[in-house]
Amino acid sequence: MGIFKGAWAGVCLFALMACGATGGTGTSAPDDTAPQRVTSSASVAAELAPAASRAAQPNIVVVMLDDFSMDLVQTMRSVQRMRKAGASYPHSFVTDSLCCVSRSSFFTGQYPHQTGVRTNTSNKGTSKLGGWPAYDTHGNPERAFNVRLQEAGYHTGFVGKFLNEYEWSPGRALPPVVPGWTTFNTVFGSAYDGWDFASTSLVDQRLRLVQHPAPPASASNSVKDKAYAGAVIGDMAMDFVTANEAAGAPYFLEVALYAPHNRTNPEGHYAGDPLFPPMFRDRTGKRSCGRVACGKLTIDDLPGFADQRSDNRPRLANGKRARAWNTTRTLPAAAAVRDLRDRARMAQSADRLVKRILSSVGPNTYVVLTSDNGFHLGQNGMGRGKGTPYDTDVRVPLLVTGPGVVPGTRKEVTSNIDLAPTFEELAGLAPAPYRSGLSLVPTLADPKLVRQSHAFLEHTQQTLTGNDPDAAFSGSELDRIPSYTAVRSRTALLARFDLDPRPGKVTWGYEYYSYKSDRFERRNTFANKKQAPEVAALMAKLTAFDGCQEVGDQPVTEACRVVRQ
């Protein structure tokens, strides 16, 4: 189905569904920074639905988790609640299992080769491959879906973690205002450590700084928890929801939490802080891990932990063994279990917030829960981290509740590039022609509808620097992952790695895995003759995807739309 056909199908569904000022703790800093420019918005002509439909434009709330892995789903009560009440997409993947690259795809509905954002950071300004510098340089702020939603009459709000290198530190001017947001409460990166961070408010299209100092070590745990990044983000989000549910205009809100990402400083903010620091209320008790008792979270919850790596080695196109890239040190079992439990504890503050949102929104509000990428803890013989094309890193939760959503599991293979056109269609807009994603709106009312059976992944090898939040604890492993392009179906993965690190040189190495009998990437069977038919089919998909070279605001061709079928 073409994207415009999907748009009109959504308008019909939208008509059926028609029945149906943020704050937070902190101290405002004096506005002594340099004047803030407002990036000009490249206005895209909004193809609006009829006025009768537009009058009942639904509200949309998206909760974006950070490094949330599928092994944590079992610990969150809100996920189970959303599964029962709405649509769940178990075959949901991201374009790249790196934070900034993935979030750029989320905002634009585009692949990394279209956004120009290929790494987490700009390598201290020596390149424009990653971070906010790449996002801004390539015109992504103007192409983001929130710009079109705001033009369509939405009050658009952002609360929480934005993009790497969109930062502020004492003595520096605030970064530029991002177009398309009515409310913009970004929480800067010092929040990775849980406490002592700054955020912004937007007043008359100028950023204002708000400081959130950490309570002293002598303060009570409850006082510390009120100042925890997840709690502050949650309070600002609920202020936004409460105010806008009572207002007349439709609203869109993204709540971008830092949980369950690891802290970035070698030492925690408070003595004894674990690598994955939860609220103090979630640090003790057998139920501090949520629905599952902490003691029951074990290595068994990490399929493929410490798996033998020798049979995962890439193969050349002729089937011969290629250079091994997965040579990192395996994470010890005790460390993996400790981290798993602490990550589950971190997830509980997010779980409580999602439940608050679900209980506070009205019947004309969609709630979406997802993550920027997954995370591995020793699976496939690796350490801790992300960036691979493996299931641990690229599969993310995707759940949707709201008006007209028929409960049930979908077989549709989705990518995070599908969310931008989904939000546009819900708002009564025809998705912009430069979106590579396909709106999921038709699948909300029809659980059996399947239009897409593949998702594509792109990853660029990077050299992490000190301003990358992953450098301290997983940087060496991320540095080792080669550039790759991969295609994923419900039951298989084919990844094509560039194993020659020299500029301008290419040596392709392939890994193929079938999930029909294994839950993880147990053995690379690219050269197995029994797998030849499916390998050939996926190789053809990669070849077709190679031909998709659109960038920026260039319209996506029909051939590149149907390649995911």
Short mmCIF file of C-alpha atoms in Angstrom, two decimals, residues 45-484:
data_model
loop_
_atom_site.label_atom_id
_atom_site.label_comp_id
_atom_site.label_asym_id
_atom_site.label_seq_id
_atom_site.Cartn_x
_atom_site.Cartn_y
_atom_site.Cartn_z
CA ALA A 45 2.22 22.45 2.92
CA ALA A 46 -0.15 20.64 5.28
CA GLU A 47 -2.62 18.45 3.44
CA LEU A 48 -5.32 18.56 6.09
CA ALA A 49 -8.25 16.20 6.46
CA PRO A 50 -11.78 17.61 6.20
CA ALA A 51 -12.81 20.08 8.91
CA ALA A 52 -15.23 17.61 10.52
CA SER A 53 -12.38 15.20 11.18
CA ARG A 54 -9.95 17.94 12.16
CA ALA A 55 -12.30 19.14 14.90
CA ALA A 56 -11.66 15.92 16.80
CA GLN A 57 -7.91 15.64 16.27
CA PRO A 58 -6.67 13.21 18.91
CA ASN A 59 -4.01 13.88 21.49
CA ILE A 60 -0.81 11.82 21.38
CA VAL A 61 1.64 10.99 24.19
CA VAL A 62 4.86 9.12 23.42
CA VAL A 63 7.06 7.72 26.18
CA MET A 64 10.58 7.11 24.87
CA LEU A 65 12.76 4.91 27.07
CA ASP A 66 16.55 4.93 26.84
CA ASP A 67 18.47 1.67 26.18
CA PHE A 68 15.44 -0.36 27.27
CA SER A 69 15.95 -4.04 26.44
CA MET A 70 13.21 -6.60 25.90
CA ASP A 71 14.32 -8.62 28.94
CA LEU A 72 12.86 -5.81 31.09
CA VAL A 73 9.37 -5.96 29.59
CA GLN A 74 8.35 -8.64 32.06
CA THR A 75 9.09 -6.32 35.00
CA MET A 76 6.75 -3.46 34.00
CA ARG A 77 3.08 -3.54 34.94
CA SER A 78 2.28 -0.70 32.56
CA VAL A 79 3.45 -2.79 29.61
CA GLN A 80 1.10 -5.60 30.58
CA ARG A 81 -1.73 -3.08 30.95
CA MET A 82 -1.06 -1.63 27.51
CA ARG A 83 -0.86 -5.10 25.97
CA LYS A 84 -4.33 -5.93 27.25
CA ALA A 85 -5.88 -2.62 26.24
CA GLY A 86 -4.15 -1.86 22.96
CA ALA A 87 -1.92 -2.86 20.07
CA SER A 88 1.43 -4.54 20.60
CA TYR A 89 4.05 -4.93 17.90
CA PRO A 90 6.51 -7.70 18.83
CA HIS A 91 8.38 -7.30 15.51
CA SER A 92 9.42 -3.70 16.14
CA PHE A 93 12.96 -2.58 15.28
CA VAL A 94 15.08 0.59 15.11
CA THR A 95 17.12 1.81 12.13
CA ASP A 96 20.29 1.74 14.24
CA SER A 97 20.87 0.65 17.81
CA LEU A 98 22.56 3.94 18.71
CA CYS A 99 20.72 6.62 20.63
CA CYS A 100 21.18 9.76 18.52
CA VAL A 101 20.96 7.96 15.18
CA SER A 102 17.76 6.19 16.23
CA ARG A 103 16.12 9.30 17.66
CA SER A 104 16.90 11.23 14.49
CA SER A 105 15.08 8.52 12.51
CA PHE A 106 12.17 8.70 14.97
CA PHE A 107 11.75 12.46 14.50
CA THR A 108 12.02 12.41 10.72
CA GLY A 109 10.71 9.01 9.62
CA GLN A 110 13.96 8.63 7.67
CA TYR A 111 16.94 6.29 7.55
CA PRO A 112 20.39 7.47 8.71
CA HIS A 113 21.54 7.92 5.10
CA GLN A 114 18.66 10.39 4.67
CA THR A 115 19.12 12.31 7.94
CA GLY A 116 22.93 12.42 7.71
CA VAL A 117 23.07 11.46 11.40
CA ARG A 118 25.22 8.33 11.51
CA THR A 119 26.93 8.41 14.92
CA ASN A 120 26.13 9.58 18.44
CA THR A 121 28.46 12.58 18.39
CA SER A 122 30.46 14.79 16.06
CA ASN A 123 33.76 13.50 17.51
CA LYS A 124 34.46 16.81 19.26
CA GLY A 125 33.54 18.79 16.18
CA THR A 126 35.95 17.04 13.80
CA SER A 127 33.10 15.61 11.74
CA LYS A 128 29.45 16.28 10.98
CA LEU A 129 28.47 12.62 11.14
CA GLY A 130 26.67 12.64 14.43
CA GLY A 131 24.98 14.34 17.31
CA TRP A 132 23.04 17.58 17.22
CA PRO A 133 25.58 19.19 14.82
CA ALA A 134 24.76 16.60 12.14
CA TYR A 135 21.03 16.73 12.89
CA ASP A 136 20.96 20.52 12.54
CA THR A 137 23.38 20.81 9.60
CA HIS A 138 21.34 18.43 7.45
CA GLY A 139 18.04 20.28 8.01
CA ASN A 140 16.37 17.65 10.18
CA PRO A 141 14.79 20.06 12.71
CA GLU A 142 12.60 21.48 9.94
CA ARG A 143 11.64 18.02 8.63
CA ALA A 144 10.66 16.60 12.03
CA PHE A 145 7.02 15.56 12.38
CA ASN A 146 6.41 17.93 15.29
CA VAL A 147 6.81 20.92 12.93
CA ARG A 148 3.91 19.74 10.79
CA LEU A 149 1.80 18.86 13.84
CA GLN A 150 2.32 22.35 15.24
CA GLU A 151 1.33 23.86 11.88
CA ALA A 152 -1.82 21.70 12.01
CA GLY A 153 -2.87 23.29 15.30
CA TYR A 154 -1.23 21.01 17.84
CA HIS A 155 0.30 22.21 21.09
CA THR A 156 3.57 20.28 20.82
CA GLY A 157 5.54 19.44 23.94
CA PHE A 158 8.91 17.83 24.59
CA VAL A 159 10.12 16.81 28.04
CA GLY A 160 13.38 15.00 28.84
CA LYS A 161 16.39 13.75 26.92
CA PHE A 162 16.81 15.24 23.43
CA LEU A 163 19.87 14.57 21.23
CA ASN A 164 23.55 14.08 22.00
CA GLU A 165 25.54 17.33 21.94
CA TYR A 166 22.42 19.45 22.28
CA GLU A 167 23.94 20.51 25.56
CA TRP A 168 24.66 23.27 27.98
CA SER A 169 27.34 23.66 30.62
CA PRO A 170 28.21 26.59 32.90
CA GLY A 171 29.88 29.38 30.99
CA ARG A 172 28.36 28.38 27.66
CA ALA A 173 25.42 29.90 25.82
CA LEU A 174 22.28 27.84 25.57
CA PRO A 175 21.86 25.89 22.32
CA PRO A 176 19.49 27.19 19.63
CA VAL A 177 15.74 26.90 19.90
CA VAL A 178 14.45 23.85 18.06
CA PRO A 179 11.55 24.63 15.71
CA GLY A 180 8.15 23.03 16.04
CA TRP A 181 7.86 22.86 19.83
CA THR A 182 5.33 24.91 21.77
CA THR A 183 6.76 23.64 25.05
CA PHE A 184 10.39 22.51 25.20
CA ASN A 185 11.72 21.17 28.51
CA THR A 186 14.88 19.42 27.43
CA VAL A 187 16.86 17.91 30.30
CA PHE A 188 20.59 18.09 29.69
CA GLY A 189 22.99 15.16 29.81
CA SER A 190 24.22 15.46 33.38
CA ALA A 191 20.89 13.76 34.18
CA TYR A 192 22.45 10.44 33.15
CA ASP A 193 23.82 10.29 36.68
CA GLY A 194 20.36 10.77 38.18
CA TRP A 195 20.88 14.05 40.01
CA ASP A 196 22.24 17.59 39.66
CA PHE A 197 21.27 18.68 36.17
CA ALA A 198 19.71 21.55 34.24
CA SER A 199 16.70 21.81 31.96
CA THR A 200 15.05 24.41 29.77
CA SER A 201 11.74 26.16 29.44
CA LEU A 202 10.58 28.06 26.37
CA VAL A 203 9.31 31.59 26.91
CA ASP A 204 8.48 33.83 23.96
CA GLN A 205 10.57 31.55 21.73
CA ARG A 206 13.62 31.99 23.96
CA LEU A 207 15.16 29.22 26.02
CA ARG A 208 15.32 29.77 29.78
CA LEU A 209 17.58 27.73 32.00
CA VAL A 210 16.26 25.88 35.05
CA GLN A 211 18.71 24.36 37.54
CA HIS A 212 17.90 21.19 39.45
CA PRO A 213 20.51 20.90 42.22
CA ALA A 214 21.02 17.60 43.98
CA PRO A 215 20.10 17.33 47.66
CA PRO A 216 23.05 16.81 49.99
CA ALA A 217 24.10 13.29 50.85
CA SER A 218 22.62 13.81 54.33
CA ALA A 219 19.13 14.37 52.90
CA SER A 220 16.49 11.67 53.26
CA ASN A 221 15.94 9.17 50.48
CA SER A 222 12.51 10.62 49.77
CA VAL A 223 13.98 14.10 49.28
CA LYS A 224 16.62 12.69 46.95
CA ASP A 225 13.98 10.81 45.00
CA LYS A 226 11.98 13.98 44.38
CA ALA A 227 15.08 15.46 42.73
CA TYR A 228 15.81 12.33 40.66
CA ALA A 229 15.87 12.97 36.91
CA GLY A 230 13.06 10.52 36.22
CA ALA A 231 10.88 12.13 38.88
CA VAL A 232 11.52 15.67 37.62
CA ILE A 233 10.81 14.66 34.01
CA GLY A 234 7.69 12.85 35.20
CA ASP A 235 6.39 15.89 37.08
CA MET A 236 6.92 18.16 34.08
CA ALA A 237 5.21 15.63 31.82
CA MET A 238 2.19 15.31 34.11
CA ASP A 239 1.90 19.11 34.37
CA PHE A 240 1.77 19.23 30.58
CA VAL A 241 -0.81 16.43 30.33
CA THR A 242 -3.05 17.90 33.02
CA ALA A 243 -3.02 21.38 31.49
CA ASN A 244 -3.55 20.25 27.92
CA GLU A 245 -6.20 17.62 28.60
CA ALA A 246 -8.29 20.51 29.92
CA ALA A 247 -7.48 22.81 26.99
CA GLY A 248 -9.33 23.01 23.70
CA ALA A 249 -6.45 22.44 21.29
CA PRO A 250 -5.08 18.99 20.50
CA TYR A 251 -1.65 18.21 21.89
CA PHE A 252 1.37 16.03 21.22
CA LEU A 253 3.84 15.21 23.98
CA GLU A 254 7.09 13.25 23.92
CA VAL A 255 8.38 12.18 27.31
CA ALA A 256 11.99 11.08 26.86
CA LEU A 257 13.30 9.39 29.99
CA TYR A 258 16.91 8.57 30.84
CA ALA A 259 16.02 5.20 32.35
CA PRO A 260 17.45 2.61 32.20
CA HIS A 261 20.67 4.09 30.71
CA ASN A 262 23.84 3.72 32.77
CA ARG A 263 25.44 6.67 34.51
CA THR A 264 28.31 8.31 32.65
CA ASN A 265 30.69 9.32 35.44
CA PRO A 266 33.17 6.78 36.83
CA GLU A 267 31.70 7.43 40.28
CA GLY A 268 28.02 7.84 41.04
CA HIS A 269 26.55 11.04 42.39
CA TYR A 270 25.97 9.49 45.80
CA ALA A 271 28.19 6.95 47.49
CA GLY A 272 27.16 3.44 46.54
CA ASP A 273 25.29 4.42 43.37
CA PRO A 274 25.26 1.41 41.02
CA LEU A 275 26.25 1.70 37.37
CA PHE A 276 22.54 1.80 36.57
CA PRO A 277 21.26 4.12 39.32
CA PRO A 278 17.57 3.73 40.30
CA MET A 279 15.57 5.86 42.68
CA PHE A 280 16.33 5.07 46.32
CA ARG A 281 12.83 3.71 46.86
CA ASP A 282 13.59 1.04 44.24
CA ARG A 283 16.90 -0.15 45.65
CA THR A 284 15.67 -2.54 48.30
CA GLY A 285 12.98 -5.16 48.66
CA LYS A 286 12.31 -8.30 46.67
CA ARG A 287 9.72 -6.45 44.57
CA SER A 288 12.00 -3.54 43.76
CA CYS A 289 12.36 -5.08 40.28
CA GLY A 290 8.63 -4.71 39.62
CA ARG A 291 6.43 -7.62 38.53
CA VAL A 292 9.31 -10.07 38.88
CA ALA A 293 11.15 -10.62 42.13
CA CYS A 294 14.75 -9.48 41.73
CA GLY A 295 16.04 -12.87 42.80
CA LYS A 296 14.24 -14.48 39.86
CA LEU A 297 16.07 -12.34 37.29
CA THR A 298 19.02 -14.50 36.25
CA ILE A 299 21.22 -15.41 33.31
CA ASP A 300 18.25 -17.35 31.95
CA ASP A 301 16.66 -13.98 31.15
CA LEU A 302 19.58 -13.19 28.83
CA PRO A 303 19.30 -15.77 26.01
CA GLY A 304 22.66 -16.31 24.35
CA PHE A 305 24.67 -15.18 27.37
CA ALA A 306 28.35 -16.14 26.93
CA ASP A 307 27.54 -18.03 23.74
CA GLN A 308 30.58 -19.37 21.90
CA ARG A 309 31.70 -16.69 19.44
CA SER A 310 33.73 -18.83 17.06
CA ASP A 311 30.67 -19.94 15.08
CA ASN A 312 29.45 -16.34 14.66
CA ARG A 313 32.43 -15.29 12.57
CA PRO A 314 31.42 -13.46 9.34
CA ARG A 315 31.71 -15.19 5.98
CA LEU A 316 32.81 -13.76 2.68
CA ALA A 317 30.37 -13.91 -0.23
CA ASN A 318 32.06 -17.14 -1.38
CA GLY A 319 31.46 -18.74 2.03
CA LYS A 320 35.03 -18.54 3.32
CA ARG A 321 35.69 -17.33 6.84
CA ALA A 322 36.25 -13.59 7.17
CA ARG A 323 37.86 -11.44 9.85
CA ALA A 324 36.21 -11.76 13.25
CA TRP A 325 35.07 -8.45 14.73
CA ASN A 326 33.40 -9.70 17.90
CA THR A 327 36.54 -10.00 19.98
CA THR A 328 35.49 -8.11 23.09
CA ARG A 329 35.75 -9.55 26.55
CA THR A 330 32.66 -11.43 27.74
CA LEU A 331 30.83 -9.83 30.66
CA PRO A 332 31.10 -12.00 33.80
CA ALA A 333 27.86 -13.66 34.85
CA ALA A 334 27.75 -11.98 38.26
CA ALA A 335 28.10 -8.53 36.66
CA ALA A 336 25.42 -9.31 34.06
CA VAL A 337 22.89 -10.38 36.70
CA ARG A 338 23.70 -7.39 38.90
CA ASP A 339 23.24 -5.01 35.96
CA LEU A 340 20.05 -6.72 34.83
CA ARG A 341 18.49 -6.30 38.26
CA ASP A 342 19.61 -2.68 38.59
CA ARG A 343 18.22 -1.90 35.15
CA ALA A 344 14.93 -3.48 36.20
CA ARG A 345 14.97 -1.27 39.29
CA MET A 346 15.59 1.80 37.14
CA ALA A 347 12.67 0.85 34.93
CA GLN A 348 10.23 1.04 37.85
CA SER A 349 10.20 4.85 37.94
CA ALA A 350 9.33 4.78 34.23
CA ASP A 351 6.67 2.16 34.91
CA ARG A 352 4.96 4.35 37.51
CA LEU A 353 5.01 7.34 35.16
CA VAL A 354 3.43 5.39 32.30
CA LYS A 355 0.68 4.21 34.66
CA ARG A 356 0.07 7.83 35.76
CA ILE A 357 -0.19 8.91 32.14
CA LEU A 358 -2.58 6.10 31.26
CA SER A 359 -4.79 7.03 34.21
CA SER A 360 -4.76 10.76 33.43
CA VAL A 361 -5.42 10.99 29.70
CA GLY A 362 -8.88 11.18 28.22
CA PRO A 363 -10.61 8.88 25.73
CA ASN A 364 -9.32 10.86 22.75
CA THR A 365 -5.65 10.39 23.60
CA TYR A 366 -3.21 7.85 22.18
CA VAL A 367 -0.37 6.64 24.37
CA VAL A 368 2.70 5.09 22.73
CA LEU A 369 5.51 3.32 24.58
CA THR A 370 8.82 2.51 22.91
CA SER A 371 12.61 2.85 23.22
CA ASP A 372 15.47 4.33 21.19
CA ASN A 373 17.33 0.99 21.13
CA GLY A 374 17.94 -2.17 23.11
CA PHE A 375 20.95 -3.29 25.14
CA HIS A 376 23.04 -6.42 25.62
CA LEU A 377 24.54 -7.78 28.82
CA GLY A 378 26.93 -10.55 27.83
CA GLN A 379 24.78 -12.11 25.11
CA ASN A 380 26.62 -13.50 22.08
CA GLY A 381 29.81 -13.53 24.09
CA MET A 382 29.91 -9.74 24.26
CA GLY A 383 30.26 -7.25 27.09
CA ARG A 384 27.64 -4.61 27.89
CA GLY A 385 26.39 -2.19 25.28
CA LYS A 386 24.55 -1.81 21.99
CA GLY A 387 25.24 -0.98 18.34
CA THR A 388 25.01 -4.50 16.88
CA PRO A 389 22.29 -5.72 14.48
CA TYR A 390 21.44 -8.49 16.93
CA ASP A 391 18.00 -8.91 18.46
CA THR A 392 19.12 -7.69 21.89
CA ASP A 393 20.05 -4.30 20.45
CA VAL A 394 17.62 -3.57 17.61
CA ARG A 395 14.31 -4.96 18.87
CA VAL A 396 12.35 -2.51 21.01
CA PRO A 397 8.90 -2.50 22.60
CA LEU A 398 6.10 -0.77 20.73
CA LEU A 399 2.67 -0.54 22.35
CA VAL A 400 -0.23 1.77 21.47
CA THR A 401 -3.47 2.46 23.29
CA GLY A 402 -6.15 4.94 22.34
CA PRO A 403 -9.45 5.53 20.51
CA GLY A 404 -10.29 2.92 17.92
CA VAL A 405 -7.31 0.68 18.77
CA VAL A 406 -8.36 -2.97 18.70
CA PRO A 407 -6.45 -4.94 21.36
CA GLY A 408 -4.12 -7.64 20.13
CA THR A 409 -0.72 -8.57 18.76
CA ARG A 410 0.30 -7.46 15.28
CA LYS A 411 2.45 -9.39 12.80
CA GLU A 412 3.43 -6.23 10.95
CA VAL A 413 7.21 -5.71 10.94
CA THR A 414 7.70 -2.15 12.08
CA SER A 415 10.57 0.30 12.25
CA ASN A 416 10.87 3.48 14.28
CA ILE A 417 10.68 5.39 10.97
CA ASP A 418 7.02 4.36 10.86
CA LEU A 419 6.07 6.53 13.83
CA ALA A 420 6.48 9.98 12.23
CA PRO A 421 3.97 9.24 9.43
CA THR A 422 1.71 7.55 12.00
CA PHE A 423 1.53 10.74 14.07
CA GLU A 424 0.93 12.83 10.95
CA GLU A 425 -1.91 10.59 9.83
CA LEU A 426 -3.51 10.61 13.27
CA ALA A 427 -3.40 14.41 13.09
CA GLY A 428 -5.28 14.35 9.77
CA LEU A 429 -2.21 15.00 7.62
CA ALA A 430 -0.95 13.14 4.59
CA PRO A 431 2.55 11.99 5.60
CA ALA A 432 5.30 14.08 4.04
CA PRO A 433 6.67 12.51 0.83
CA TYR A 434 10.22 12.36 2.20
CA ARG A 435 9.22 9.98 5.01
CA SER A 436 10.51 6.47 4.33
CA GLY A 437 8.28 5.01 7.03
CA LEU A 438 4.74 3.78 6.55
CA SER A 439 1.94 4.90 8.86
CA LEU A 440 0.73 2.24 11.27
CA VAL A 441 -2.74 3.80 11.59
CA PRO A 442 -4.50 1.11 9.47
CA THR A 443 -3.08 -1.62 11.73
CA LEU A 444 -4.53 0.02 14.86
CA ALA A 445 -8.04 -1.02 13.88
CA ASP A 446 -7.07 -4.26 12.10
CA PRO A 447 -4.72 -6.55 14.06
CA LYS A 448 -4.52 -9.01 11.16
CA LEU A 449 -3.36 -6.46 8.61
CA VAL A 450 0.21 -7.13 7.40
CA ARG A 451 1.78 -4.86 4.79
CA GLN A 452 5.45 -4.93 5.80
CA SER A 453 7.58 -7.99 6.51
CA HIS A 454 11.08 -6.48 6.61
CA ALA A 455 13.01 -3.74 8.36
CA PHE A 456 16.40 -2.31 7.37
CA LEU A 457 19.26 -1.35 9.66
CA GLU A 458 22.21 0.97 9.00
CA HIS A 459 25.23 1.44 11.27
CA THR A 460 28.40 3.48 10.85
CA GLN A 461 31.52 2.54 12.79
CA GLN A 462 32.55 5.34 15.08
CA THR A 463 35.33 6.40 17.40
CA LEU A 464 33.79 7.35 20.71
CA THR A 465 35.08 10.38 22.55
CA GLY A 466 34.67 11.68 26.07
CA ASN A 467 31.52 13.62 25.22
CA ASP A 468 29.70 10.44 24.22
CA PRO A 469 27.62 9.08 27.12
CA ASP A 470 28.58 5.52 26.19
CA ALA A 471 32.34 6.13 26.08
CA ALA A 472 33.10 5.37 29.72
CA PHE A 473 31.57 1.92 30.14
CA SER A 474 30.94 0.47 26.67
CA GLY A 475 32.99 2.66 24.35
CA SER A 476 35.68 0.13 23.50
CA GLU A 477 33.03 -2.38 22.47
CA LEU A 478 31.12 0.14 20.37
CA ASP A 479 34.32 1.20 18.64
CA ARG A 480 34.88 -2.37 17.51
CA ILE A 481 31.53 -2.86 15.74
CA PRO A 482 32.07 -2.38 11.98
CA SER A 483 29.80 -0.42 9.68
CA TYR A 484 26.97 -2.59 8.40
#
